[in-house]
Amino acid sequence: MLVGPPGAGKGTQAARLSERLDAPHISTGDIFRENMKNETDLGKEAQRYVDAGDLVPDEVTVKMVKDRLAQPDAQEGFLLDGFPRNAAQARELEDVLSELGQRLDAVLVFEVDDEELVKRLTSRGRSDDTEETIRHRQEVYRSETEPLIEHYQDIAVRVDAVGSVEEITDRAMDALADEPDD
Ligand code: AMP
């Protein structure tokens, strides 16, 4: 699982780690965006929350993740990017994983200072990257998501996420290799 503030580069790194680890990259944000683009029921339901930088309701999000984790390609491992994002989702994830006979091996915590984050986000050009929603998503991260790190402290590994894309991938791989596999 990857965690870090909006703009920390989780999506970029998750895609690269997915290749190196040969495990699917499961990004709730990507799944929402794909559904919004195709104007599915799920997409229509998610749209206003995503546009506002709010979390999509847990019920909707958890069901989506549950379906995705049950797919054949996720049975040997997966990278979770952007989920869970609050305590209720973390509890639900535990239930889902135990039903599937799975568990989280590690939580990669991407660390970037605030100034760098704003710089990155304002140059990204995503439709939910206006200054106002960026600020709001950062607040949501600090209040809802960041406190989860403590919950996962036994399996949390910190990654300095400032540097070149390649450097950061190498750091993440090193951090995973150091994580004792019990
Ligand atoms: P991301 O691509 O991870 O930055 O997510 C973009 C947007 O999708 C977020 O601002 C939320 O509106 C929504 N989203 C992504 N993941 C979640 C989640 N785990 N729970 C609720 N909403 C989510």
PDB file of C-alpha atoms and ligand atoms in Angstrom:
ATOM      1  CA  MET A   1       0.000   0.000   0.000  1.00  0.00           C
ATOM      2  CA  LEU A   2       1.217   3.520  -0.827  1.00  0.00           C
ATOM      3  CA  VAL A   3       0.363   6.567   1.214  1.00  0.00           C
ATOM      4  CA  GLY A   4       1.375  10.190   0.938  1.00  0.00           C
ATOM      5  CA  PRO A   5      -0.066  13.639   0.336  1.00  0.00           C
ATOM      6  CA  PRO A   6      -1.578  14.629  -3.023  1.00  0.00           C
ATOM      7  CA  GLY A   7       1.308  15.323  -5.385  1.00  0.00           C
ATOM      8  CA  ALA A   8       3.777  13.026  -3.621  1.00  0.00           C
ATOM      9  CA  GLY A   9       4.159  10.974  -6.791  1.00  0.00           C
ATOM     10  CA  LYS A  10       2.396   7.842  -5.567  1.00  0.00           C
ATOM     11  CA  GLY A  11       0.724   7.208  -8.923  1.00  0.00           C
ATOM     12  CA  THR A  12       3.950   7.532 -10.885  1.00  0.00           C
ATOM     13  CA  GLN A  13       5.848   5.332  -8.469  1.00  0.00           C
ATOM     14  CA  ALA A  14       3.075   2.773  -8.102  1.00  0.00           C
ATOM     15  CA  ALA A  15       3.047   2.268 -11.880  1.00  0.00           C
ATOM     16  CA  ARG A  16       6.815   1.694 -11.873  1.00  0.00           C
ATOM     17  CA  LEU A  17       6.765  -0.548  -8.805  1.00  0.00           C
ATOM     18  CA  SER A  18       3.932  -2.511 -10.367  1.00  0.00           C
ATOM     19  CA  GLU A  19       6.240  -3.424 -13.261  1.00  0.00           C
ATOM     20  CA  ARG A  20       9.198  -4.239 -11.089  1.00  0.00           C
ATOM     21  CA  LEU A  21       7.157  -6.348  -8.687  1.00  0.00           C
ATOM     22  CA  ASP A  22       4.873  -7.809 -11.352  1.00  0.00           C
ATOM     23  CA  ALA A  23       1.803  -6.932  -9.310  1.00  0.00           C
ATOM     24  CA  PRO A  24      -1.245  -4.931 -10.461  1.00  0.00           C
ATOM     25  CA  HIS A  25      -1.430  -1.244  -9.636  1.00  0.00           C
ATOM     26  CA  ILE A  26      -4.808  -0.603  -8.041  1.00  0.00           C
ATOM     27  CA  SER A  27      -5.453   3.139  -7.911  1.00  0.00           C
ATOM     28  CA  THR A  28      -8.880   4.182  -6.660  1.00  0.00           C
ATOM     29  CA  GLY A  29      -8.363   7.644  -8.197  1.00  0.00           C
ATOM     30  CA  ASP A  30      -7.605   6.073 -11.609  1.00  0.00           C
ATOM     31  CA  ILE A  31     -10.657   3.813 -11.361  1.00  0.00           C
ATOM     32  CA  PHE A  32     -12.869   6.808 -10.544  1.00  0.00           C
ATOM     33  CA  ARG A  33     -11.379   8.862 -13.389  1.00  0.00           C
ATOM     34  CA  GLU A  34     -11.841   5.988 -15.858  1.00  0.00           C
ATOM     35  CA  ASN A  35     -15.478   5.625 -14.798  1.00  0.00           C
ATOM     36  CA  MET A  36     -16.059   9.374 -15.024  1.00  0.00           C
ATOM     37  CA  LYS A  37     -14.595   9.416 -18.531  1.00  0.00           C
ATOM     38  CA  ASN A  38     -16.884   6.572 -19.618  1.00  0.00           C
ATOM     39  CA  GLU A  39     -19.852   8.137 -17.808  1.00  0.00           C
ATOM     40  CA  THR A  40     -20.732   4.931 -15.973  1.00  0.00           C
ATOM     41  CA  ASP A  41     -23.122   4.979 -12.991  1.00  0.00           C
ATOM     42  CA  LEU A  42     -20.127   4.759 -10.686  1.00  0.00           C
ATOM     43  CA  GLY A  43     -18.482   7.635 -12.536  1.00  0.00           C
ATOM     44  CA  LYS A  44     -21.564   9.797 -12.274  1.00  0.00           C
ATOM     45  CA  GLU A  45     -21.812   9.058  -8.581  1.00  0.00           C
ATOM     46  CA  ALA A  46     -18.160   9.900  -7.942  1.00  0.00           C
ATOM     47  CA  GLN A  47     -17.880  13.003 -10.126  1.00  0.00           C
ATOM     48  CA  ARG A  48     -19.000  15.723  -7.757  1.00  0.00           C
ATOM     49  CA  TYR A  49     -16.830  14.435  -4.917  1.00  0.00           C
ATOM     50  CA  VAL A  50     -13.744  14.143  -7.095  1.00  0.00           C
ATOM     51  CA  ASP A  51     -14.347  17.607  -8.577  1.00  0.00           C
ATOM     52  CA  ALA A  52     -14.636  19.100  -5.099  1.00  0.00           C
ATOM     53  CA  GLY A  53     -11.605  17.232  -3.749  1.00  0.00           C
ATOM     54  CA  ASP A  54     -13.800  15.396  -1.249  1.00  0.00           C
ATOM     55  CA  LEU A  55     -13.634  11.696  -0.525  1.00  0.00           C
ATOM     56  CA  VAL A  56     -16.169   9.634  -2.432  1.00  0.00           C
ATOM     57  CA  PRO A  57     -18.447   7.960   0.148  1.00  0.00           C
ATOM     58  CA  ASP A  58     -16.874   4.905   1.784  1.00  0.00           C
ATOM     59  CA  GLU A  59     -19.677   2.593   0.747  1.00  0.00           C
ATOM     60  CA  VAL A  60     -19.063   3.270  -2.936  1.00  0.00           C
ATOM     61  CA  THR A  61     -15.281   3.191  -2.658  1.00  0.00           C
ATOM     62  CA  VAL A  62     -15.056   0.064  -0.533  1.00  0.00           C
ATOM     63  CA  LYS A  63     -17.317  -1.926  -2.831  1.00  0.00           C
ATOM     64  CA  MET A  64     -15.204  -0.900  -5.804  1.00  0.00           C
ATOM     65  CA  VAL A  65     -11.962  -1.969  -4.092  1.00  0.00           C
ATOM     66  CA  LYS A  66     -13.493  -5.211  -2.906  1.00  0.00           C
ATOM     67  CA  ASP A  67     -14.478  -6.121  -6.481  1.00  0.00           C
ATOM     68  CA  ARG A  68     -11.042  -5.178  -7.768  1.00  0.00           C
ATOM     69  CA  LEU A  69      -9.149  -7.187  -5.153  1.00  0.00           C
ATOM     70  CA  ALA A  70     -11.221 -10.257  -5.983  1.00  0.00           C
ATOM     71  CA  GLN A  71     -10.019 -10.216  -9.623  1.00  0.00           C
ATOM     72  CA  PRO A  72      -7.687 -13.078 -10.629  1.00  0.00           C
ATOM     73  CA  ASP A  73      -4.686 -10.819 -11.289  1.00  0.00           C
ATOM     74  CA  ALA A  74      -4.680  -9.583  -7.679  1.00  0.00           C
ATOM     75  CA  GLN A  75      -4.465 -12.989  -6.036  1.00  0.00           C
ATOM     76  CA  GLU A  76      -0.647 -13.106  -5.965  1.00  0.00           C
ATOM     77  CA  GLY A  77      -0.212  -9.562  -4.756  1.00  0.00           C
ATOM     78  CA  PHE A  78      -1.134  -5.979  -5.598  1.00  0.00           C
ATOM     79  CA  LEU A  79      -0.177  -2.360  -5.015  1.00  0.00           C
ATOM     80  CA  LEU A  80      -2.889  -0.264  -3.420  1.00  0.00           C
ATOM     81  CA  ASP A  81      -2.570   3.404  -4.352  1.00  0.00           C
ATOM     82  CA  GLY A  82      -4.967   5.888  -2.740  1.00  0.00           C
ATOM     83  CA  PHE A  83      -6.839   3.423  -0.565  1.00  0.00           C
ATOM     84  CA  PRO A  84      -7.533   3.306   2.342  1.00  0.00           C
ATOM     85  CA  ARG A  85      -7.870   7.029   2.941  1.00  0.00           C
ATOM     86  CA  ASN A  86      -9.607   7.079   6.320  1.00  0.00           C
ATOM     87  CA  ALA A  87     -10.015   4.875   9.392  1.00  0.00           C
ATOM     88  CA  ALA A  88     -13.309   3.332   8.274  1.00  0.00           C
ATOM     89  CA  GLN A  89     -11.797   2.285   4.939  1.00  0.00           C
ATOM     90  CA  ALA A  90      -8.789   0.803   6.761  1.00  0.00           C
ATOM     91  CA  ARG A  91     -11.104  -1.337   8.903  1.00  0.00           C
ATOM     92  CA  GLU A  92     -13.075  -2.449   5.864  1.00  0.00           C
ATOM     93  CA  LEU A  93      -9.847  -3.320   4.066  1.00  0.00           C
ATOM     94  CA  GLU A  94      -8.824  -5.602   6.909  1.00  0.00           C
ATOM     95  CA  ASP A  95     -12.111  -7.500   6.598  1.00  0.00           C
ATOM     96  CA  VAL A  96     -11.855  -7.732   2.820  1.00  0.00           C
ATOM     97  CA  LEU A  97      -8.272  -8.994   2.972  1.00  0.00           C
ATOM     98  CA  SER A  98      -8.990 -11.561   5.625  1.00  0.00           C
ATOM     99  CA  GLU A  99     -11.934 -12.878   3.567  1.00  0.00           C
ATOM    100  CA  LEU A 100      -9.557 -13.210   0.614  1.00  0.00           C
ATOM    101  CA  GLY A 101      -6.823 -14.782   2.726  1.00  0.00           C
ATOM    102  CA  GLN A 102      -4.529 -11.842   2.013  1.00  0.00           C
ATOM    103  CA  ARG A 103      -2.653  -9.313   4.080  1.00  0.00           C
ATOM    104  CA  LEU A 104      -0.683  -6.107   3.626  1.00  0.00           C
ATOM    105  CA  ASP A 105       3.078  -6.686   3.573  1.00  0.00           C
ATOM    106  CA  ALA A 106       4.187  -3.084   3.739  1.00  0.00           C
ATOM    107  CA  VAL A 107       3.004   0.499   3.734  1.00  0.00           C
ATOM    108  CA  LEU A 108       5.227   2.884   1.766  1.00  0.00           C
ATOM    109  CA  VAL A 109       4.944   6.384   3.183  1.00  0.00           C
ATOM    110  CA  PHE A 110       5.945   9.011   0.603  1.00  0.00           C
ATOM    111  CA  GLU A 111       7.421  12.098   2.197  1.00  0.00           C
ATOM    112  CA  VAL A 112       7.578  15.476   0.424  1.00  0.00           C
ATOM    113  CA  ASP A 113       7.574  18.961   1.907  1.00  0.00           C
ATOM    114  CA  ASP A 114       4.557  21.226   1.295  1.00  0.00           C
ATOM    115  CA  GLU A 115       6.308  23.753  -0.925  1.00  0.00           C
ATOM    116  CA  GLU A 116       7.420  21.058  -3.349  1.00  0.00           C
ATOM    117  CA  LEU A 117       3.887  19.596  -3.365  1.00  0.00           C
ATOM    118  CA  VAL A 118       2.219  22.802  -4.457  1.00  0.00           C
ATOM    119  CA  LYS A 119       4.854  23.239  -7.175  1.00  0.00           C
ATOM    120  CA  ARG A 120       4.205  19.751  -8.520  1.00  0.00           C
ATOM    121  CA  LEU A 121       0.428  19.905  -8.346  1.00  0.00           C
ATOM    122  CA  THR A 122       0.051  23.244 -10.069  1.00  0.00           C
ATOM    123  CA  SER A 123       2.099  21.952 -13.018  1.00  0.00           C
ATOM    124  CA  ARG A 124       0.186  18.659 -13.392  1.00  0.00           C
ATOM    125  CA  GLY A 125      -2.905  19.980 -15.199  1.00  0.00           C
ATOM    126  CA  ARG A 126      -5.480  17.501 -13.913  1.00  0.00           C
ATOM    127  CA  SER A 127      -9.064  18.846 -13.844  1.00  0.00           C
ATOM    128  CA  ASP A 128      -9.229  18.548 -10.033  1.00  0.00           C
ATOM    129  CA  ASP A 129      -5.911  20.392  -9.685  1.00  0.00           C
ATOM    130  CA  THR A 130      -7.236  23.932  -9.179  1.00  0.00           C
ATOM    131  CA  GLU A 131      -5.662  25.795  -6.298  1.00  0.00           C
ATOM    132  CA  GLU A 132      -8.799  25.536  -4.199  1.00  0.00           C
ATOM    133  CA  THR A 133      -9.300  21.789  -4.584  1.00  0.00           C
ATOM    134  CA  ILE A 134      -5.576  21.148  -4.124  1.00  0.00           C
ATOM    135  CA  ARG A 135      -5.744  22.939  -0.791  1.00  0.00           C
ATOM    136  CA  HIS A 136      -8.858  21.031   0.156  1.00  0.00           C
ATOM    137  CA  ARG A 137      -7.386  17.642  -0.808  1.00  0.00           C
ATOM    138  CA  GLN A 138      -4.346  18.437   1.302  1.00  0.00           C
ATOM    139  CA  GLU A 139      -6.573  19.200   4.293  1.00  0.00           C
ATOM    140  CA  VAL A 140      -8.486  15.968   3.777  1.00  0.00           C
ATOM    141  CA  TYR A 141      -5.150  14.124   3.631  1.00  0.00           C
ATOM    142  CA  ARG A 142      -3.881  15.675   6.872  1.00  0.00           C
ATOM    143  CA  SER A 143      -7.062  15.109   8.827  1.00  0.00           C
ATOM    144  CA  GLU A 144      -8.308  11.762   7.478  1.00  0.00           C
ATOM    145  CA  THR A 145      -5.455   9.866   5.842  1.00  0.00           C
ATOM    146  CA  GLU A 146      -2.227  10.841   7.594  1.00  0.00           C
ATOM    147  CA  PRO A 147      -3.432   9.528  10.978  1.00  0.00           C
ATOM    148  CA  LEU A 148      -3.608   6.055   9.411  1.00  0.00           C
ATOM    149  CA  ILE A 149       0.177   5.875   9.221  1.00  0.00           C
ATOM    150  CA  GLU A 150       0.330   5.323  12.948  1.00  0.00           C
ATOM    151  CA  HIS A 151      -2.170   2.472  12.639  1.00  0.00           C
ATOM    152  CA  TYR A 152       0.218   0.758  10.198  1.00  0.00           C
ATOM    153  CA  GLN A 153       3.428   1.607  12.015  1.00  0.00           C
ATOM    154  CA  ASP A 154       4.597  -2.013  12.289  1.00  0.00           C
ATOM    155  CA  ILE A 155       4.750  -2.337   8.514  1.00  0.00           C
ATOM    156  CA  ALA A 156       5.314   1.319   7.543  1.00  0.00           C
ATOM    157  CA  VAL A 157       8.488   2.290   5.697  1.00  0.00           C
ATOM    158  CA  ARG A 158       9.308   5.884   4.864  1.00  0.00           C
ATOM    159  CA  VAL A 159      10.472   6.929   1.420  1.00  0.00           C
ATOM    160  CA  ASP A 160      12.081  10.284   0.723  1.00  0.00           C
ATOM    161  CA  ALA A 161      10.011  11.239  -2.327  1.00  0.00           C
ATOM    162  CA  VAL A 162      12.082  14.218  -3.497  1.00  0.00           C
ATOM    163  CA  GLY A 163      14.508  13.418  -6.297  1.00  0.00           C
ATOM    164  CA  SER A 164      14.384  11.923  -9.766  1.00  0.00           C
ATOM    165  CA  VAL A 165      11.656   9.428 -10.592  1.00  0.00           C
ATOM    166  CA  GLU A 166      14.314   6.687 -10.946  1.00  0.00           C
ATOM    167  CA  GLU A 167      15.947   7.506  -7.612  1.00  0.00           C
ATOM    168  CA  ILE A 168      12.640   7.370  -5.803  1.00  0.00           C
ATOM    169  CA  THR A 169      11.719   4.008  -7.334  1.00  0.00           C
ATOM    170  CA  ASP A 170      15.096   2.627  -6.200  1.00  0.00           C
ATOM    171  CA  ARG A 171      14.535   3.979  -2.682  1.00  0.00           C
ATOM    172  CA  ALA A 172      11.091   2.413  -2.563  1.00  0.00           C
ATOM    173  CA  MET A 173      12.465  -0.945  -3.749  1.00  0.00           C
ATOM    174  CA  ASP A 174      15.250  -0.753  -1.147  1.00  0.00           C
ATOM    175  CA  ALA A 175      12.728   0.097   1.555  1.00  0.00           C
ATOM    176  CA  LEU A 176      10.628  -2.923   0.592  1.00  0.00           C
ATOM    177  CA  ALA A 177      13.677  -5.194   0.578  1.00  0.00           C
ATOM    178  CA  ASP A 178      14.567  -4.054   4.100  1.00  0.00           C
ATOM    179  CA  GLU A 179      11.080  -4.786   5.367  1.00  0.00           C
ATOM    180  CA  PRO A 180      11.189  -8.101   7.253  1.00  0.00           C
ATOM    181  CA  ASP A 181       8.858 -10.598   5.610  1.00  0.00           C
ATOM    182  CA  ASP A 182       7.266 -12.650   8.388  1.00  0.00           C
TER     183      ASP A 182
HETATM  184  P1  AMP B   1      -6.146  10.432  -6.352  1.00  0.00           P
HETATM  185  O1  AMP B   1      -5.939  10.127  -7.794  1.00  0.00           O
HETATM  186  O2  AMP B   1      -5.706   9.303  -5.459  1.00  0.00           O
HETATM  187  O3  AMP B   1      -5.548  11.750  -5.952  1.00  0.00           O
HETATM  188  O4  AMP B   1      -7.721  10.564  -6.123  1.00  0.00           O
HETATM  189  C1  AMP B   1      -8.475  11.564  -6.801  1.00  0.00           C
HETATM  190  C2  AMP B   1      -9.838  11.707  -6.136  1.00  0.00           C
HETATM  191  O5  AMP B   1     -10.548  10.458  -6.189  1.00  0.00           O
HETATM  192  C3  AMP B   1      -9.802  12.075  -4.657  1.00  0.00           C
HETATM  193  O6  AMP B   1      -9.660  13.452  -4.454  1.00  0.00           O
HETATM  194  C4  AMP B   1     -11.175  11.552  -4.211  1.00  0.00           C
HETATM  195  O7  AMP B   1     -12.213  12.423  -4.633  1.00  0.00           O
HETATM  196  C5  AMP B   1     -11.306  10.272  -5.002  1.00  0.00           C
HETATM  197  N1  AMP B   1     -10.736   9.120  -4.256  1.00  0.00           N
HETATM  198  C6  AMP B   1      -9.619   8.410  -4.579  1.00  0.00           C
HETATM  199  N2  AMP B   1      -9.392   7.443  -3.669  1.00  0.00           N
HETATM  200  C7  AMP B   1     -10.377   7.537  -2.751  1.00  0.00           C
HETATM  201  C8  AMP B   1     -10.693   6.826  -1.557  1.00  0.00           C
HETATM  202  N3  AMP B   1      -9.925   5.822  -1.103  1.00  0.00           N
HETATM  203  N4  AMP B   1     -11.807   7.201  -0.871  1.00  0.00           N
HETATM  204  C9  AMP B   1     -12.597   8.190  -1.313  1.00  0.00           C
HETATM  205  N5  AMP B   1     -12.333   8.926  -2.407  1.00  0.00           N
HETATM  206  C10 AMP B   1     -11.252   8.602  -3.136  1.00  0.00           C
END
